[in-house]
Short mmCIF file of C-alpha atoms and ligand atoms in Angstrom, two decimals:
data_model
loop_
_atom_site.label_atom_id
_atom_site.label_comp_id
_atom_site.label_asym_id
_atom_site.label_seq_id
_atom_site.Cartn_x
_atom_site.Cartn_y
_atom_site.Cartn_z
CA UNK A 1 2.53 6.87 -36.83
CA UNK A 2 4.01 3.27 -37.03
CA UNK A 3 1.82 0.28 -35.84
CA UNK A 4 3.60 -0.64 -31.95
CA UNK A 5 2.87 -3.77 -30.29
CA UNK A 6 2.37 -4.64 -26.39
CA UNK A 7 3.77 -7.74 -24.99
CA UNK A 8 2.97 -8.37 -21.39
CA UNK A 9 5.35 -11.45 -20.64
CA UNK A 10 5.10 -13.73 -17.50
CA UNK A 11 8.78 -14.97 -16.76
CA UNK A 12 12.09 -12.88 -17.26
CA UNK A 13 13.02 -16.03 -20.05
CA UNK A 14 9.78 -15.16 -22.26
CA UNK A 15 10.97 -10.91 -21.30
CA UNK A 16 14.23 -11.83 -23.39
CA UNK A 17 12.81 -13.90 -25.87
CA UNK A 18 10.70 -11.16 -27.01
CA UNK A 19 13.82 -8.39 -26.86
CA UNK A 20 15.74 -10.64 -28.76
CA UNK A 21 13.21 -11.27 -31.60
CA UNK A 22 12.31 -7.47 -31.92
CA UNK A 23 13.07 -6.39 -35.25
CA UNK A 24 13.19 -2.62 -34.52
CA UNK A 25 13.67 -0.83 -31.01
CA UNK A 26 12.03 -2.24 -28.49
CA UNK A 27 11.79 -1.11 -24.54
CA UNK A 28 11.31 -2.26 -21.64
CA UNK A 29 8.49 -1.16 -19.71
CA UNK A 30 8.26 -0.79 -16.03
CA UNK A 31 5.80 1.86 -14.35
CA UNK A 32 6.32 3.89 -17.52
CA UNK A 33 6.58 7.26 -15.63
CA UNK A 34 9.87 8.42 -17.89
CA UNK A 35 9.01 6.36 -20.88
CA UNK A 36 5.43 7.37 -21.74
CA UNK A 37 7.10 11.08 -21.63
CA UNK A 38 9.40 10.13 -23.89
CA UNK A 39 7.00 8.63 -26.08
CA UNK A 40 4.79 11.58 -26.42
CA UNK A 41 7.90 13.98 -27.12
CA UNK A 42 8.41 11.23 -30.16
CA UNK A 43 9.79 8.58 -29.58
CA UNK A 44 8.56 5.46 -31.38
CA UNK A 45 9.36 2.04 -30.18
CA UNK A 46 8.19 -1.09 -32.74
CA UNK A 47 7.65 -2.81 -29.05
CA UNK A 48 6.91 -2.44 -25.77
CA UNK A 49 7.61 -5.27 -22.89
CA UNK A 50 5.68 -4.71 -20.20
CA UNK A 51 7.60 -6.32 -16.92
CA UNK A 52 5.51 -5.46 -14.21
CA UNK A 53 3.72 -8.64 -14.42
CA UNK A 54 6.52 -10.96 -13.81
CA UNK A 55 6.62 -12.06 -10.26
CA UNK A 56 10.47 -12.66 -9.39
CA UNK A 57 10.55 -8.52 -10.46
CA UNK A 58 8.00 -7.69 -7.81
CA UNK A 59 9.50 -9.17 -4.93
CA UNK A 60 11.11 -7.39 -1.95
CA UNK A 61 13.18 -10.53 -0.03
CA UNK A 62 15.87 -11.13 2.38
CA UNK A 63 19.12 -12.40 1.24
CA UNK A 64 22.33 -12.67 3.04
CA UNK A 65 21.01 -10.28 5.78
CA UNK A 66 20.53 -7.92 2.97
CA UNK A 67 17.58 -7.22 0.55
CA UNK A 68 16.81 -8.51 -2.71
CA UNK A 69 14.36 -5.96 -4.06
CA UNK A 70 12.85 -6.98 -7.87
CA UNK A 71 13.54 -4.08 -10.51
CA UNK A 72 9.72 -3.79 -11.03
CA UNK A 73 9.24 -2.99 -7.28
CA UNK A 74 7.18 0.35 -6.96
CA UNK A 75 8.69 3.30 -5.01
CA UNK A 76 5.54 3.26 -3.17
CA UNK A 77 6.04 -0.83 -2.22
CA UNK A 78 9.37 -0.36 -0.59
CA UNK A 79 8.49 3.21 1.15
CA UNK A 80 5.25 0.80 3.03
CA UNK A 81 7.68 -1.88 3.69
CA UNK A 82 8.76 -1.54 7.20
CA UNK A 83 11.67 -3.67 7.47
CA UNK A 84 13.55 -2.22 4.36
CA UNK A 85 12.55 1.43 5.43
CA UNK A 86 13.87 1.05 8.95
CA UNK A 87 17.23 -0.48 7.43
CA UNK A 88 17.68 2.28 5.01
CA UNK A 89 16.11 5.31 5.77
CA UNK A 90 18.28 7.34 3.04
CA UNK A 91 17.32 4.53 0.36
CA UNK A 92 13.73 5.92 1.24
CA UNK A 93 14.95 9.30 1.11
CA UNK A 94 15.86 9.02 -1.55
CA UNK A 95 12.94 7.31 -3.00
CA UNK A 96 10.31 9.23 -1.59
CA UNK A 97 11.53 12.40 -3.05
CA UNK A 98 10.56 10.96 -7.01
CA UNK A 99 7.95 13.03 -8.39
CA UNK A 100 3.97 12.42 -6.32
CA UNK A 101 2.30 9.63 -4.39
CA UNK A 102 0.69 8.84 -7.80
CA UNK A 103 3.55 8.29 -9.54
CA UNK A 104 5.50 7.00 -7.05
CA UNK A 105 2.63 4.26 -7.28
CA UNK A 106 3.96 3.37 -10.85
CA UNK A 107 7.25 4.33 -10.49
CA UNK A 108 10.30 1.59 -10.35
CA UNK A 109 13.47 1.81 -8.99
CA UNK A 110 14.73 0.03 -11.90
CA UNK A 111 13.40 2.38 -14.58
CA UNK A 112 14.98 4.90 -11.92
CA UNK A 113 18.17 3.62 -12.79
CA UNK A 114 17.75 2.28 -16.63
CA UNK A 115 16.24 5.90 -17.09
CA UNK A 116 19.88 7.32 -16.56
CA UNK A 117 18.96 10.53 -15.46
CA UNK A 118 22.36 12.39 -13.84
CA UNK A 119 19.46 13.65 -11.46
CA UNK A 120 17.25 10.67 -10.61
CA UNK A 121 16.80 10.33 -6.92
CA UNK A 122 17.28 6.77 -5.85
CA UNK A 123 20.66 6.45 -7.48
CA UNK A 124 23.21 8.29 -5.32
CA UNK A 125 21.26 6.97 -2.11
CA UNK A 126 21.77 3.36 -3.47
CA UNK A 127 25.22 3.94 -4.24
CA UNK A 128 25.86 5.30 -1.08
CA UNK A 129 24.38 1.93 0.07
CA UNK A 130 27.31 -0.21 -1.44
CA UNK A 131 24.31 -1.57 -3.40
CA UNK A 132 24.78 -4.09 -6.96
CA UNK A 133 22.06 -5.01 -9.98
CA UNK A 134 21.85 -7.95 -11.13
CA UNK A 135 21.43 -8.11 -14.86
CA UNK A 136 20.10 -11.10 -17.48
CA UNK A 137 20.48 -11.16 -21.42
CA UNK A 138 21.06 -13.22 -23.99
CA UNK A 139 24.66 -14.63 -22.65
CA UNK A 140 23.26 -15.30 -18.63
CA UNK A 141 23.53 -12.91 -15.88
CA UNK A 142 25.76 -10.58 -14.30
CA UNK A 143 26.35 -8.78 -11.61
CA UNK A 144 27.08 -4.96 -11.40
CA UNK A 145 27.58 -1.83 -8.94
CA UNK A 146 25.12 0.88 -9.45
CA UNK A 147 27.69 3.52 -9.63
CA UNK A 148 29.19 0.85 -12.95
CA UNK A 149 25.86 0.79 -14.13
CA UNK A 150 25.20 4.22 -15.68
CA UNK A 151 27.50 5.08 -18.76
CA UNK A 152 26.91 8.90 -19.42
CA UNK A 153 23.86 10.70 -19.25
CA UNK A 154 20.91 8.97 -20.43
CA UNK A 155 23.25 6.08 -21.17
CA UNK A 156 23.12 3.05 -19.12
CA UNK A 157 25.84 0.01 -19.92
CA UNK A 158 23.08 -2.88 -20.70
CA UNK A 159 23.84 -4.52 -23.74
CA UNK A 160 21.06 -5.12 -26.63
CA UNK A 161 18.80 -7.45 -24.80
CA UNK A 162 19.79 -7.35 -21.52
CA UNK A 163 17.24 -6.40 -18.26
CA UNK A 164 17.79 -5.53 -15.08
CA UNK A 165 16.03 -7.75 -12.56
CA UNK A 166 16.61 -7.29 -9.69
CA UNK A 167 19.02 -4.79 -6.88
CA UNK A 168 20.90 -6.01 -3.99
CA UNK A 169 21.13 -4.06 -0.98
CA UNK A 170 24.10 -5.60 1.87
CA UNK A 171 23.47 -6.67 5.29
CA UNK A 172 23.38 -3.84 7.56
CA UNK A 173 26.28 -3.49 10.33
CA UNK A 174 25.35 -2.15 13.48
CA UNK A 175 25.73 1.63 14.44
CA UNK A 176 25.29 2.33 10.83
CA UNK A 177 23.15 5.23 9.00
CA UNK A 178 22.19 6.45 6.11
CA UNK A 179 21.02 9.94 4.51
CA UNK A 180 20.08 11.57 1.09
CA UNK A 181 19.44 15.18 0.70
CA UNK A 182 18.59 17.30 -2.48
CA UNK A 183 18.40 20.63 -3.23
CA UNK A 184 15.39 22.15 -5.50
CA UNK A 185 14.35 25.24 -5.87
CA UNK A 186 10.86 24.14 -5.69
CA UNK A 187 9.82 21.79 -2.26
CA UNK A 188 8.37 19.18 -4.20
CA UNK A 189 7.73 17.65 -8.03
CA UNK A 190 10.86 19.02 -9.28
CA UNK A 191 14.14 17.81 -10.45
CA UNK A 192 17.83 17.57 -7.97
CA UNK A 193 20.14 20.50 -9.13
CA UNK A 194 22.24 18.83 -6.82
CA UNK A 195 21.54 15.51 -4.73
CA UNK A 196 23.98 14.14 -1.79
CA UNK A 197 24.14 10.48 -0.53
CA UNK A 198 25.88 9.46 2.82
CA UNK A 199 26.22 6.12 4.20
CA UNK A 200 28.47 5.18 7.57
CA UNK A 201 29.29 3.10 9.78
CA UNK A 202 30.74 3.60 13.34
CA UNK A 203 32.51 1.29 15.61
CA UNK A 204 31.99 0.72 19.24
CA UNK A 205 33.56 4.17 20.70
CA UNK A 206 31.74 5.77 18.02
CA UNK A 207 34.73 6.34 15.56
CA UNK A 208 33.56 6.00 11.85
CA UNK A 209 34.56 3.37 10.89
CA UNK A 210 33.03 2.98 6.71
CA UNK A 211 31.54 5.38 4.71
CA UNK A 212 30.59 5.69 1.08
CA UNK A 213 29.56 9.68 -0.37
CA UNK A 214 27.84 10.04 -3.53
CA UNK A 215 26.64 13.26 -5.71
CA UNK A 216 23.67 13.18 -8.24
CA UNK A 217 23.02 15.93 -10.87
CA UNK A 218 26.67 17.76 -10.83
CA UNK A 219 28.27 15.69 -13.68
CA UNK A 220 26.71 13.52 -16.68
CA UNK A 221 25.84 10.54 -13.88
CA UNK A 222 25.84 9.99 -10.41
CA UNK A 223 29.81 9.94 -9.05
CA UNK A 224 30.83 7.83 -6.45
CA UNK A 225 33.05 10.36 -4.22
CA UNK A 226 35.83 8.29 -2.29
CA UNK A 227 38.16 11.56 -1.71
CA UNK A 228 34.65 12.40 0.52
CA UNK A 229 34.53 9.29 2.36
CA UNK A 230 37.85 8.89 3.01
CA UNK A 231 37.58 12.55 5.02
CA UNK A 232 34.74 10.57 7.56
CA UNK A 233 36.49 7.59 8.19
CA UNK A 234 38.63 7.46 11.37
CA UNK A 235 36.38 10.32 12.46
CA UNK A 236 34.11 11.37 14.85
CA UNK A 237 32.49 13.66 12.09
CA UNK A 238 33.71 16.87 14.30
CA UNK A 239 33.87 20.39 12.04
CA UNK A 240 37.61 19.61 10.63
CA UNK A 241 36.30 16.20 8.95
CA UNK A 242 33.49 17.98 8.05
CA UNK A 243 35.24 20.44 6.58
CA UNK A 244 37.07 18.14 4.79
CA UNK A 245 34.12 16.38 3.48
CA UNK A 246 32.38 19.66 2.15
CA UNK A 247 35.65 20.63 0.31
CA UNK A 248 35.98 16.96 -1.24
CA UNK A 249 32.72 16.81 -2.06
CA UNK A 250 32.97 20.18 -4.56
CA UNK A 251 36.07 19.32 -5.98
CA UNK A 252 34.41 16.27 -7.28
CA UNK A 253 31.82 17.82 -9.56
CA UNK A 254 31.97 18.68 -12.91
CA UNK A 255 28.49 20.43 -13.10
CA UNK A 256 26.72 22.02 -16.18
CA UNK A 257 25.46 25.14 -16.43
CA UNK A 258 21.76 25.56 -16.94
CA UNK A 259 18.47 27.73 -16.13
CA UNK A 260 18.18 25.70 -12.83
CA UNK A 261 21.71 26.62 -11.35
CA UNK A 262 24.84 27.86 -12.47
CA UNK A 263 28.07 25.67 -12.25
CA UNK A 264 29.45 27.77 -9.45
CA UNK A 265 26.22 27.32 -7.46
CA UNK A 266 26.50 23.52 -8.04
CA UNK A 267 29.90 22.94 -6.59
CA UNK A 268 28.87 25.01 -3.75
CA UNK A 269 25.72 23.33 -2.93
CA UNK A 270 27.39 20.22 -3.49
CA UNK A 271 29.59 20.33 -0.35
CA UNK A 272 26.79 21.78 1.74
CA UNK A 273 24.13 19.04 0.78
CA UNK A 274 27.28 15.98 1.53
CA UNK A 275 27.63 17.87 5.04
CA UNK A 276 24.16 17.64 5.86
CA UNK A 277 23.78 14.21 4.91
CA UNK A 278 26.74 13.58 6.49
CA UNK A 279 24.85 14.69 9.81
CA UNK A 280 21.92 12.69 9.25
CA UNK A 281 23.30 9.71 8.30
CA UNK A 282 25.81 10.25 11.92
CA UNK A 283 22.66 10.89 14.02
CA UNK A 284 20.86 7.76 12.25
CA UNK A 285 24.01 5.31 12.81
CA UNK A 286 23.92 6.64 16.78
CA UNK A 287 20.61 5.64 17.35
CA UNK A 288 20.82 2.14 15.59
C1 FAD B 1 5.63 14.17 -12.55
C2 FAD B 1 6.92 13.40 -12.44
C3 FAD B 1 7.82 13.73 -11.45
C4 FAD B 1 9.02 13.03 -11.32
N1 FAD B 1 9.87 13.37 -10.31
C5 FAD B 1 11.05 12.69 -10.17
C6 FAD B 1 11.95 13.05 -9.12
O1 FAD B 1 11.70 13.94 -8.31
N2 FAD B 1 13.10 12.32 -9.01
C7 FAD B 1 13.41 11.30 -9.89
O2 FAD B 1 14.46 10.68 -9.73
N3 FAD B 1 12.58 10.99 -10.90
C8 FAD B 1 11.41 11.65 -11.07
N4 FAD B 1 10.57 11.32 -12.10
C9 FAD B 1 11.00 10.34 -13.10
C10 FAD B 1 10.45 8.91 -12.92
O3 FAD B 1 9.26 8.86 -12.20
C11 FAD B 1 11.49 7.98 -12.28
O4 FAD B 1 12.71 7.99 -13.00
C12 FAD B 1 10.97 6.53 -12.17
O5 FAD B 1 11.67 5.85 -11.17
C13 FAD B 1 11.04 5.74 -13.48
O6 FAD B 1 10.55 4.43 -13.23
P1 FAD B 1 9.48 3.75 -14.19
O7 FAD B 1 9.22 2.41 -13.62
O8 FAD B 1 8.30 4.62 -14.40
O9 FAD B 1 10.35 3.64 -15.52
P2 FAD B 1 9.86 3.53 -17.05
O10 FAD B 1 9.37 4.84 -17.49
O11 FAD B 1 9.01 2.36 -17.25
O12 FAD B 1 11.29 3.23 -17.73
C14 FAD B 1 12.32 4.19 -17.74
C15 FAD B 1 13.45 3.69 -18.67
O13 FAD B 1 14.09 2.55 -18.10
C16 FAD B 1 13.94 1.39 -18.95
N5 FAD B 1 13.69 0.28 -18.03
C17 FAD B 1 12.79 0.28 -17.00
N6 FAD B 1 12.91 -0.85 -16.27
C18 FAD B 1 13.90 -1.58 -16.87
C19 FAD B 1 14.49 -2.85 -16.57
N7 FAD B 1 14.11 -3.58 -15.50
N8 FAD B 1 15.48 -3.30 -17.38
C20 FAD B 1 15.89 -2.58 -18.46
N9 FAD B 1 15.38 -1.36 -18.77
C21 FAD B 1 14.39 -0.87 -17.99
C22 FAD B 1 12.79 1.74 -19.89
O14 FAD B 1 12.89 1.04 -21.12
C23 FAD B 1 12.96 3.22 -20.03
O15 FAD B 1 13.97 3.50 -20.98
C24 FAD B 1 9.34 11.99 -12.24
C25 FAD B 1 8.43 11.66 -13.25
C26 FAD B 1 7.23 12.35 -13.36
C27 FAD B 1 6.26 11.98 -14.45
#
């Protein structure tokens, strides 16, 4: 086994210094829920960053009527806090579905996202959200969309020494509501086979008026679904937009075949979980 070092860095600027000066690979870590797994199936980093302790990545703050929530931010953190929660209750969704209260104590939503899992939890519901990352590196920041974030399955598109910081969730319009559904086989502690993200928003006489629909785990990373939104908006959600929405929402997947569902069963599920969110997220947006 090769020697590894720990660096547990104070500021994002001493975070980059360190990535840029690593001589072999070196990772990032946050609660370490995905890495440490990864690390005792074999892989070997030369170092490990350690962001938790850097203060601007822990914050949760208001911005624009929105929400700046800090990449190190634990799933646990933003399920207690009550005015995020009540402004995106399929964010928490979402959120609250990752793995146990213990590691949803540890857990991040930005190794949620950096882990590029097609299946991770919080993804589609942020998407859904209209939600961006910001990003720092070597060359200054940027600014992304989630659903640009993710390359390809296990792939994200940060550039050698780059970190995500922070996420940034827009001001809530009235009558709006939001909704994330996944199926399992098991209830809980297992992974999406398919995961469904609705956000809408309805104007005064109750027409939709936005919506955004997202899929997790039926193609190698999240998908965005506009053919799916587009069959809400001008809506009242009765069964013909519905309809629409389920069909949409299957023809959008290009699922794998595995132990945990076939292909067919995928596409299926896909249009069933989007409808149900769908119905959530309309009941949600009435009551706001
Ligand atoms: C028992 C168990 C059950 C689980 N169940 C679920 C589930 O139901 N749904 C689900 O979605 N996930 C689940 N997970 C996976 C995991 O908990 C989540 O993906 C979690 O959000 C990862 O966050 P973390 O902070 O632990 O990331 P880490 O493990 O610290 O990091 C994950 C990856 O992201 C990189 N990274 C982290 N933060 C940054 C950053 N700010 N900038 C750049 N790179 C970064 C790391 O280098 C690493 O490659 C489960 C895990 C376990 C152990």
């Amino acid at each position: 086994m090769r020697e590894m070092h720990y660096e547990a860095p104070k500021t994002v600027e001493a975070a980059l210094a360190l990535l840029s000066s690593a001589q072999g690979l070196a990772k990032v870590l946050a609660g370490g829920t995905d890495l440490l797994i990864e690390m005792r199936s074999g892989l070997e980093p030369e170092l490990l960053i350690d962001i938790k302790g850097i203060p601007e990545l822990n914050v949760i703050a208001v911005e624009n009527g929105g929400f700046r929530v800090g990449a190190a931010v634990t799933c646990m953190e933003l399920i207690e806090h009550e005015a995020f929660a009540s402004a995106w209750p399929g964010v928490i969704d979402g959120i609250k579905l990752i793995g146990s209260i213990q590691v949803k104590g540890r857990a991040t939503l930005g190794g949620n996202l950096c882990n590029a899992s097609p299946a991770a939890d919080s993804v589609p519901a942020l998407m859904a959200a209209g939600s961006s990352v910001n990003i720092v590196g070597p060359d200054g920041s940027r600014q992304l969309r989630v659903e640009d974030f993710a390359a390809g399955a296990r792939k994200t598109s940060l550039a050698k020494g780059e970190i995500l910081t922070s996420f940034l969730l827009p001001r809530r319009l009235p009558h709006s509501g939001d909704a994330y559904l996944r199926f399992t086989p098991r209830t809980e502690m297992d992974i999406a086979v398919v995961g469904a993200g609705v956000n809408l928003t309805l104007d005064d006489s109750g027409v939709c008026s936005e919506a955004r629909v997202s899929l997790g785990a039926v193609a190698e990373r999240a998908l965005l679904v506009p053919e799916a939104a587009a069959a809400l908006i001008g809506t009242r959600l009765d069964a013909a937009a519905l309809e629409r929405l389920t069909f949409a929402a299957s023809a959008a997947c290009r699922p794998i075949d595995d132990k945990r569902g076939t292909k067919e069963f995928r596409i299926k599920v896909a249009g069933v979980m989007a409808r149900r969110a769908a119905e959530i997220a309309l009941a949600r947006a009435r009551k706001s």
